[in-house]
PDB file of N, CA, C and O in Angstrom:
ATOM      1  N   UNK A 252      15.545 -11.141 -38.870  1.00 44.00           N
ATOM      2  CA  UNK A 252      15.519  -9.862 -38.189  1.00 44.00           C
ATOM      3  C   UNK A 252      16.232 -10.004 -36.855  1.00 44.00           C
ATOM      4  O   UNK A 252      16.191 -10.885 -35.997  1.00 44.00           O
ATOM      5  N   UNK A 253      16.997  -8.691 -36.964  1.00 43.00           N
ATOM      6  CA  UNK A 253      17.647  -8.825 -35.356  1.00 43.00           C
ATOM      7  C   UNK A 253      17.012  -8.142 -34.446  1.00 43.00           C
ATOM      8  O   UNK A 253      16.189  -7.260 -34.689  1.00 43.00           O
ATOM      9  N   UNK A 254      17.453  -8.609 -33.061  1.00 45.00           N
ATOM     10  CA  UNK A 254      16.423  -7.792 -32.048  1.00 45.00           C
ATOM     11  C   UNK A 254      17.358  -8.016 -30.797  1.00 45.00           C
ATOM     12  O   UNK A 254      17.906  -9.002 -30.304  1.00 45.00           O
ATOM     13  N   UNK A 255      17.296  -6.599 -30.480  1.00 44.00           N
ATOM     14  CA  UNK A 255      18.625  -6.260 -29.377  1.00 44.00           C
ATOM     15  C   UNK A 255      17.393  -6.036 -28.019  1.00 44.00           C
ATOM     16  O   UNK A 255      16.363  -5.367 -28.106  1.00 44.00           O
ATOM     17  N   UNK A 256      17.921  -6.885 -26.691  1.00 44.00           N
ATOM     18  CA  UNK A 256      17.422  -6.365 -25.981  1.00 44.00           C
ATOM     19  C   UNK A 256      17.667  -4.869 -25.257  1.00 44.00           C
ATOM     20  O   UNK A 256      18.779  -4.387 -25.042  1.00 44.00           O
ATOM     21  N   UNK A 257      16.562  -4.332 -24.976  1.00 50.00           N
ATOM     22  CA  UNK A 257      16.470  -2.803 -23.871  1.00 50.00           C
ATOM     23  C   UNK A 257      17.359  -2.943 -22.799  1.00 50.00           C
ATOM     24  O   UNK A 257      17.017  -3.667 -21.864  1.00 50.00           O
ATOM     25  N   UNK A 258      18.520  -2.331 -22.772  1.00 55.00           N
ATOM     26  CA  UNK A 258      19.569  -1.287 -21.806  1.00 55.00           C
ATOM     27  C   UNK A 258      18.236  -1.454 -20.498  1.00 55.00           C
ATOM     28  O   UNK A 258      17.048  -1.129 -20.482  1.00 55.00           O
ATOM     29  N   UNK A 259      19.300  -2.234 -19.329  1.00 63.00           N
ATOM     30  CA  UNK A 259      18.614  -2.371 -18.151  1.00 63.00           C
ATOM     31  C   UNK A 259      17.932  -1.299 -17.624  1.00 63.00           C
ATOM     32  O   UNK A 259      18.249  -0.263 -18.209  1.00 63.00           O
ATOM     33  N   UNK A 260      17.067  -1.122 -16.691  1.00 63.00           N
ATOM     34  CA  UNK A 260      16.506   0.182 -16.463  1.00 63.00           C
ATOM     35  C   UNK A 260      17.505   0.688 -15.316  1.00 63.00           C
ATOM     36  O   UNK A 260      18.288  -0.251 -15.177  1.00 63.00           O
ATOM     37  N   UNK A 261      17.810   1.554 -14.561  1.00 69.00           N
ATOM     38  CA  UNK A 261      18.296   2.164 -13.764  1.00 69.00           C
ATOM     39  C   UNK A 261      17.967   1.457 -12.573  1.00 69.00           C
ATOM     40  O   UNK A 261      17.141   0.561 -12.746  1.00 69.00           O
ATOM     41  N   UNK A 262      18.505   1.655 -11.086  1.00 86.00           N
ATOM     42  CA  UNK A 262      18.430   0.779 -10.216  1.00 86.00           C
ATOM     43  C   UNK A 262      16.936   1.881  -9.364  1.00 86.00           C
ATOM     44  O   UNK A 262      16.057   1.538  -8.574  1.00 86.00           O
ATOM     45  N   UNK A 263      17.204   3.043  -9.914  1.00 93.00           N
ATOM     46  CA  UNK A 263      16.732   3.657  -8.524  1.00 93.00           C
ATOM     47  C   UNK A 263      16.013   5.100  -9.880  1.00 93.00           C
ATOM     48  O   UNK A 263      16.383   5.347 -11.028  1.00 93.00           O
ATOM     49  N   UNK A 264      14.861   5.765  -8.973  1.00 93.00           N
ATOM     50  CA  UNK A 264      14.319   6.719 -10.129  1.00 93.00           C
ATOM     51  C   UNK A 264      14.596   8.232  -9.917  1.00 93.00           C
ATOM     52  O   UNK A 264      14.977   8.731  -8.858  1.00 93.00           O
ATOM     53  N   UNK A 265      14.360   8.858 -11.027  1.00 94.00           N
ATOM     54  CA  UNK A 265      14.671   9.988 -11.223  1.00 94.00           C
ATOM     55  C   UNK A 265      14.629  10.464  -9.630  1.00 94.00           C
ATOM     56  O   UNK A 265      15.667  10.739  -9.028  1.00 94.00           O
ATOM     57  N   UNK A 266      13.703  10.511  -9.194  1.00 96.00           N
ATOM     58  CA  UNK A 266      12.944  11.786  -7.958  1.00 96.00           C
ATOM     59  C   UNK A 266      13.717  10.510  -6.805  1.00 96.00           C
ATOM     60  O   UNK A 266      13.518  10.788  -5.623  1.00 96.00           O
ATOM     61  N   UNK A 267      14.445   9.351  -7.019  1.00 97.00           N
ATOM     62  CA  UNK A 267      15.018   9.126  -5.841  1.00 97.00           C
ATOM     63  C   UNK A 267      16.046   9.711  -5.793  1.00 97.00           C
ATOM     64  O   UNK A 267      16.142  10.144  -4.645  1.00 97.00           O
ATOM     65  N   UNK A 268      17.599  10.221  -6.848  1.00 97.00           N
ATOM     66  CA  UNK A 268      18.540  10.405  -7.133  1.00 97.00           C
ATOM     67  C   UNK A 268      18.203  11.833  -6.284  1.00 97.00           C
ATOM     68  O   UNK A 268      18.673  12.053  -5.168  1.00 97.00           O
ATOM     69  N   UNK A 269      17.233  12.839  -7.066  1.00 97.00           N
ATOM     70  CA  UNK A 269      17.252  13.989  -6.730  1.00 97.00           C
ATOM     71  C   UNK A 269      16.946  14.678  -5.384  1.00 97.00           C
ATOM     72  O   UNK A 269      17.186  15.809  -4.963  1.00 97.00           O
ATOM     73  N   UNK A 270      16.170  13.311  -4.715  1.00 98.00           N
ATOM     74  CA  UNK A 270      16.166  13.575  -3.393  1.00 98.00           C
ATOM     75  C   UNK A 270      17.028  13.379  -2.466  1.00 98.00           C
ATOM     76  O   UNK A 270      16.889  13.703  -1.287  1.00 98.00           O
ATOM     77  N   UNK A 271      18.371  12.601  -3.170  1.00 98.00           N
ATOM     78  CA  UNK A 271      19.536  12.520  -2.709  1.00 98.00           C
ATOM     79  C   UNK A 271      20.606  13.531  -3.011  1.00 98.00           C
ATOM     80  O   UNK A 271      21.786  13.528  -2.662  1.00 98.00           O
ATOM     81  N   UNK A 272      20.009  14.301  -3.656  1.00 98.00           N
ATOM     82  CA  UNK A 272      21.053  15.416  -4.297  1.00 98.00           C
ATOM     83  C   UNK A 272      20.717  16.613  -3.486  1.00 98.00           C
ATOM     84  O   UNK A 272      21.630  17.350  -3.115  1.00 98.00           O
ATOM     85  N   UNK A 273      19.155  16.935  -3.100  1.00 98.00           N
ATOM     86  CA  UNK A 273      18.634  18.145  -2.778  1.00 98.00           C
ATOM     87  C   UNK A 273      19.383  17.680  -0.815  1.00 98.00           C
ATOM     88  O   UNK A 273      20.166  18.517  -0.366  1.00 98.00           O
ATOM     89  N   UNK A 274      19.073  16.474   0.066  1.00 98.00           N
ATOM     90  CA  UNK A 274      19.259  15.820   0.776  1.00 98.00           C
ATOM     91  C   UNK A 274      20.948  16.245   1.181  1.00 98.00           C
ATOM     92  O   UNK A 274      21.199  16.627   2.325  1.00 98.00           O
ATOM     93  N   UNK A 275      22.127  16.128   0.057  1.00 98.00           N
ATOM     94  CA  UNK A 275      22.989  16.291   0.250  1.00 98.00           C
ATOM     95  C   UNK A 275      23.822  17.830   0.338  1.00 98.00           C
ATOM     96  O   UNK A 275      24.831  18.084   0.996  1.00 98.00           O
ATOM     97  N   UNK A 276      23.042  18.732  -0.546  1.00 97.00           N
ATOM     98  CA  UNK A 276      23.632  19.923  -0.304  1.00 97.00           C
ATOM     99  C   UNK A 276      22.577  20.798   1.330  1.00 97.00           C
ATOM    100  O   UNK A 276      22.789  21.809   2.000  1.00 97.00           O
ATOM    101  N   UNK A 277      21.313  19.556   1.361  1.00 97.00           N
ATOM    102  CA  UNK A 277      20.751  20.594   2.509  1.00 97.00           C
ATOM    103  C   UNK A 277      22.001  20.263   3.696  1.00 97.00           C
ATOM    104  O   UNK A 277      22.680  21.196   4.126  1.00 97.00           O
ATOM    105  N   UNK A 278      22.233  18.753   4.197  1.00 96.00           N
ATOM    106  CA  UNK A 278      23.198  18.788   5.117  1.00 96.00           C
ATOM    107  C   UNK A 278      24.593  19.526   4.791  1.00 96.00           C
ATOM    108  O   UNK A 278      25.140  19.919   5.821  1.00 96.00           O
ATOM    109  N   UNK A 279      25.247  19.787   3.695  1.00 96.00           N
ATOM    110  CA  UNK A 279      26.143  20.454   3.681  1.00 96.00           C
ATOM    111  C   UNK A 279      26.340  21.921   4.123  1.00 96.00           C
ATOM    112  O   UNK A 279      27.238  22.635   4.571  1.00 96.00           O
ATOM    113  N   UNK A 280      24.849  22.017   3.715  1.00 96.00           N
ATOM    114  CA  UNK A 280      25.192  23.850   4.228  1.00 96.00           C
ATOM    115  C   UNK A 280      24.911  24.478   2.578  1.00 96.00           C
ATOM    116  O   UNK A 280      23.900  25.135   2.328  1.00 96.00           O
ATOM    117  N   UNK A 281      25.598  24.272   1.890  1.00 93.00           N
ATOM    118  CA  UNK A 281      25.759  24.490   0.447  1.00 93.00           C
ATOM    119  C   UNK A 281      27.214  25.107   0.548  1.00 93.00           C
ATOM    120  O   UNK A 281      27.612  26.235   0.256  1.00 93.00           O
ATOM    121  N   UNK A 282      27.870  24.020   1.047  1.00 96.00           N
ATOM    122  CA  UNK A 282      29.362  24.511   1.006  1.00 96.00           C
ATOM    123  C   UNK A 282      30.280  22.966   1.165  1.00 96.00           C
ATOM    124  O   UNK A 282      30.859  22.567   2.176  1.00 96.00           O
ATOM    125  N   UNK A 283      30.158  22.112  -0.531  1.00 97.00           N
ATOM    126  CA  UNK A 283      30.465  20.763  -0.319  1.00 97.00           C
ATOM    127  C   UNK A 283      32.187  20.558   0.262  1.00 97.00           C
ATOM    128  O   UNK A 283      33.137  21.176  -0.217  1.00 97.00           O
ATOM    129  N   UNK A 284      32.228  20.109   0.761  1.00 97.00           N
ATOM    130  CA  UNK A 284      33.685  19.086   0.938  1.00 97.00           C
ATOM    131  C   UNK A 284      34.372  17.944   0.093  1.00 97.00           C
ATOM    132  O   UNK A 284      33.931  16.877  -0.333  1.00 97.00           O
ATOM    133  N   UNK A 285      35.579  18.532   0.002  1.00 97.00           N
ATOM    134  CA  UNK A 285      35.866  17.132  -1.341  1.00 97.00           C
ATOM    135  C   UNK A 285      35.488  15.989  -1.098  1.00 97.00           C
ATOM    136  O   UNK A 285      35.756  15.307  -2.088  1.00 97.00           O
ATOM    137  N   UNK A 286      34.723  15.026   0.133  1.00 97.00           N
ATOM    138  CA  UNK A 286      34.373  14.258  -0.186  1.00 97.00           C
ATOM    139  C   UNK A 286      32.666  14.731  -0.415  1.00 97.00           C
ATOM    140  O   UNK A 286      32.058  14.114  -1.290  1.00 97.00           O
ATOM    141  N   UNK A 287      31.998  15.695   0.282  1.00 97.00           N
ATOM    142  CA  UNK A 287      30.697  15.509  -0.383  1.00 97.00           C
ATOM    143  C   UNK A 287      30.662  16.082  -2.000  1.00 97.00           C
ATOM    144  O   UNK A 287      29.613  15.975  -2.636  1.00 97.00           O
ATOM    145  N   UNK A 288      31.792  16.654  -2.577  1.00 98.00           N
ATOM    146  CA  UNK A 288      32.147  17.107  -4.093  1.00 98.00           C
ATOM    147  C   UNK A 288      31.678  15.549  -4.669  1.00 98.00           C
ATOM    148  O   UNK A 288      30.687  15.282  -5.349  1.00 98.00           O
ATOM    149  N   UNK A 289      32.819  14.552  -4.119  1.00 98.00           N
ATOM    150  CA  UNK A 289      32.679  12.872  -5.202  1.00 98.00           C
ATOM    151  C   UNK A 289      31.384  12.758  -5.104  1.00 98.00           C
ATOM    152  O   UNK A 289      30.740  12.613  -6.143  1.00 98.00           O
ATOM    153  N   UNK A 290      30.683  12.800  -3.775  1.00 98.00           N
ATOM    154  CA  UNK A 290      29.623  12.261  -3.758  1.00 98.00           C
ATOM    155  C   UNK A 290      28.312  12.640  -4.942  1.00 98.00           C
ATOM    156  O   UNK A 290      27.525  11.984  -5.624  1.00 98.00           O
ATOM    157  N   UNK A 291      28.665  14.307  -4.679  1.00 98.00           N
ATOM    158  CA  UNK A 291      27.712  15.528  -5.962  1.00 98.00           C
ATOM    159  C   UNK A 291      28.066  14.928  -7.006  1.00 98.00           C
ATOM    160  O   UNK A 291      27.095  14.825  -7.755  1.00 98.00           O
ATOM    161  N   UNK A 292      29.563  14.192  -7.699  1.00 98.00           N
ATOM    162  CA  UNK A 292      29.828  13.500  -9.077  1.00 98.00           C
ATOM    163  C   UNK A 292      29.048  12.507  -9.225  1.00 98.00           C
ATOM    164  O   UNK A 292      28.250  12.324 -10.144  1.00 98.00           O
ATOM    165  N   UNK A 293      29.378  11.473  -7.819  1.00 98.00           N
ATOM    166  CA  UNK A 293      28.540  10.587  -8.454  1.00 98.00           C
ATOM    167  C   UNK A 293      27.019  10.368  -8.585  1.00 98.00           C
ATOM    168  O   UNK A 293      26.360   9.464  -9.097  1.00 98.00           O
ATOM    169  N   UNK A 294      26.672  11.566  -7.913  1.00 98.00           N
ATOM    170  CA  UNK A 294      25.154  11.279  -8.025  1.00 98.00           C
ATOM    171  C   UNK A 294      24.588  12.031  -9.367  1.00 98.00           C
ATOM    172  O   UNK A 294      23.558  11.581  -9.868  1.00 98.00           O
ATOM    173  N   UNK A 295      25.253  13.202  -9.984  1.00 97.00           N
ATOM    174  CA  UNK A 295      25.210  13.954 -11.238  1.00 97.00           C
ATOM    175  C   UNK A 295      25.037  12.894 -12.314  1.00 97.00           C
ATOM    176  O   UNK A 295      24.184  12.932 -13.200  1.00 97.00           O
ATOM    177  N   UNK A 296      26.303  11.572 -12.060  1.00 97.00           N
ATOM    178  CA  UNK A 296      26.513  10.637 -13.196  1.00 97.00           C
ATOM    179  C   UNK A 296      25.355   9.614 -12.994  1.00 97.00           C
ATOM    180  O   UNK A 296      25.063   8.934 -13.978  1.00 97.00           O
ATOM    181  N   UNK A 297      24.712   9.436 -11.926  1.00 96.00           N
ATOM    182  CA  UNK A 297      23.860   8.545 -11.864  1.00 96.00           C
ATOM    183  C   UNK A 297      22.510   9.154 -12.208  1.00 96.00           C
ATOM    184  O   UNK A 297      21.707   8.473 -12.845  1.00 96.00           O
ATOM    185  N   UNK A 298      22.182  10.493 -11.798  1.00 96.00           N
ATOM    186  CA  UNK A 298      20.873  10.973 -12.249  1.00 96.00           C
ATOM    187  C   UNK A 298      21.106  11.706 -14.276  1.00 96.00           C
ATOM    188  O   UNK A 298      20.266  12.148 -15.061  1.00 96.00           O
ATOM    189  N   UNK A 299      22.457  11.522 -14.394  1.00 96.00           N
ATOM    190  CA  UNK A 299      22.400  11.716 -16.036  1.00 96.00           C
ATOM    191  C   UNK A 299      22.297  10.479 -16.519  1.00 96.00           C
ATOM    192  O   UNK A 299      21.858  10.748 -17.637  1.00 96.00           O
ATOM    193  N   UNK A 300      22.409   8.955 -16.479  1.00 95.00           N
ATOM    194  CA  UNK A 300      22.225   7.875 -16.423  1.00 95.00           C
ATOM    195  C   UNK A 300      20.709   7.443 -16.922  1.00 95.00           C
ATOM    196  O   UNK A 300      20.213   6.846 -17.877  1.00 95.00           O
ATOM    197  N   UNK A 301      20.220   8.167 -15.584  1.00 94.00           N
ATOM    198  CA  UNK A 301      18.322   7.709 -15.268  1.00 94.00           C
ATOM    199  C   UNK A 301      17.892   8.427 -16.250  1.00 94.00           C
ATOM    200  O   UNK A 301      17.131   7.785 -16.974  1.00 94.00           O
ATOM    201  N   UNK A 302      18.155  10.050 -16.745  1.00 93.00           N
ATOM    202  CA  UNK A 302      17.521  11.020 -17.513  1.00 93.00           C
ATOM    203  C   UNK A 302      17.441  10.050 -18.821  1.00 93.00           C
ATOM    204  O   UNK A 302      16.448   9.704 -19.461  1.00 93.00           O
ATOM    205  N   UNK A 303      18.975   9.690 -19.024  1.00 94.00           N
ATOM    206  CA  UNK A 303      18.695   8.977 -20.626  1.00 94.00           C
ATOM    207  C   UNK A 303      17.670   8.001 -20.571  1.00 94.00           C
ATOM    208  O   UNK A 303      16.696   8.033 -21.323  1.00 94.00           O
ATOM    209  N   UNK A 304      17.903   6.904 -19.475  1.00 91.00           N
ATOM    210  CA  UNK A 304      17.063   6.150 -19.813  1.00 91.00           C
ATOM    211  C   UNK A 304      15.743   5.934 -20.196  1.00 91.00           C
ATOM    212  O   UNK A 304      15.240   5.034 -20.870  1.00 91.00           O
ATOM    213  N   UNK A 305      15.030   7.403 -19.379  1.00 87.00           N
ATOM    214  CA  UNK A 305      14.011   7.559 -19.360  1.00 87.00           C
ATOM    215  C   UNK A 305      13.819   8.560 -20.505  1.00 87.00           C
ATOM    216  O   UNK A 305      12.649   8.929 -20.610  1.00 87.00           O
ATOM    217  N   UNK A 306      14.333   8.880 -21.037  1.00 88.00           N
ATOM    218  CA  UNK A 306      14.200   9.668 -22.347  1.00 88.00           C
ATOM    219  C   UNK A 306      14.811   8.606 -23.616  1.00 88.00           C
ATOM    220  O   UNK A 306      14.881   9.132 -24.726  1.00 88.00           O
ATOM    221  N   UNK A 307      15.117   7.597 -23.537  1.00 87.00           N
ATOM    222  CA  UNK A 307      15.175   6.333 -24.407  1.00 87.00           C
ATOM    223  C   UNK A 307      14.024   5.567 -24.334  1.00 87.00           C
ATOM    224  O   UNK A 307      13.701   4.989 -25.372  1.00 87.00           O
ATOM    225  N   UNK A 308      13.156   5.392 -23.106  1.00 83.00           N
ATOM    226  CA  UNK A 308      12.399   4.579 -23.353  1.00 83.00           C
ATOM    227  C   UNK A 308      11.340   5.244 -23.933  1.00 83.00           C
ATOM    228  O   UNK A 308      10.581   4.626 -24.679  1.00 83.00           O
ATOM    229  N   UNK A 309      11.118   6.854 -23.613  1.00 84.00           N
ATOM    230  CA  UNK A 309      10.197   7.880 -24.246  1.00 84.00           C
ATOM    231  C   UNK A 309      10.097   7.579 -25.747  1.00 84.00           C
ATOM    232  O   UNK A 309       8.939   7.440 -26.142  1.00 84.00           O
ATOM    233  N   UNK A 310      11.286   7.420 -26.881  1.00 86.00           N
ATOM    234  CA  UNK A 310      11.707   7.292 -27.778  1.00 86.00           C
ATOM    235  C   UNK A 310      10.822   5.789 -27.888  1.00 86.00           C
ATOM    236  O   UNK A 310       9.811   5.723 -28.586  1.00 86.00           O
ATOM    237  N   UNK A 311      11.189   4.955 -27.337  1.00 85.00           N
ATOM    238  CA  UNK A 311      10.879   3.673 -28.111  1.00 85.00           C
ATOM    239  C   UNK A 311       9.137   3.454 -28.593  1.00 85.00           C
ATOM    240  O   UNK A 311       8.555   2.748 -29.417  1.00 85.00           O
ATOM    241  N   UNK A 312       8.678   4.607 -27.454  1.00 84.00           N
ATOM    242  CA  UNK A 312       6.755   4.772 -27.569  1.00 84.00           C
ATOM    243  C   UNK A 312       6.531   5.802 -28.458  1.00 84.00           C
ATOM    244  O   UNK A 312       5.361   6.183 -28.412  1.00 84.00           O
ATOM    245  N   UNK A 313       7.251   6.420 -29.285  1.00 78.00           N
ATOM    246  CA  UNK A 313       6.788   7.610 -30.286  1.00 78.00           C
ATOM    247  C   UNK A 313       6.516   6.577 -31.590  1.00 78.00           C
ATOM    248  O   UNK A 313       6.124   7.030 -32.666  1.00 78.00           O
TER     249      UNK A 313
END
């Protein structure tokens, strides 16, 4: 039998990402700048990241 280890967990958790997201449009104003735009990407790609993971590991306990 094979046995694959579990996809590392994320560095940082859901409600940290999002407090970096809510954090970033409060200082903006809600009017980003192309650099706070990359920043909104990369934090989108990092809190879609955490969602899976945590909805993979949901999966592995059903």
């Amino acid at each position: 039998m094979h046995t694959y280890p579990s996809p590392a967990a994320p560095a940082r958790s859901l409600a940290e990402v999002n407090a970096d997201i809510r954090a970033l449009w409060r200082r903006s104003g809600g009017h980003l700048s192309p650099e706070g735009h990359r920043e909104y990407e990369r934090l989108l790609t990092e809190w879609s990241v955490v969602i899976r993971a945590e909805q993979d590991e949901a999966e592995r306990y059903r």
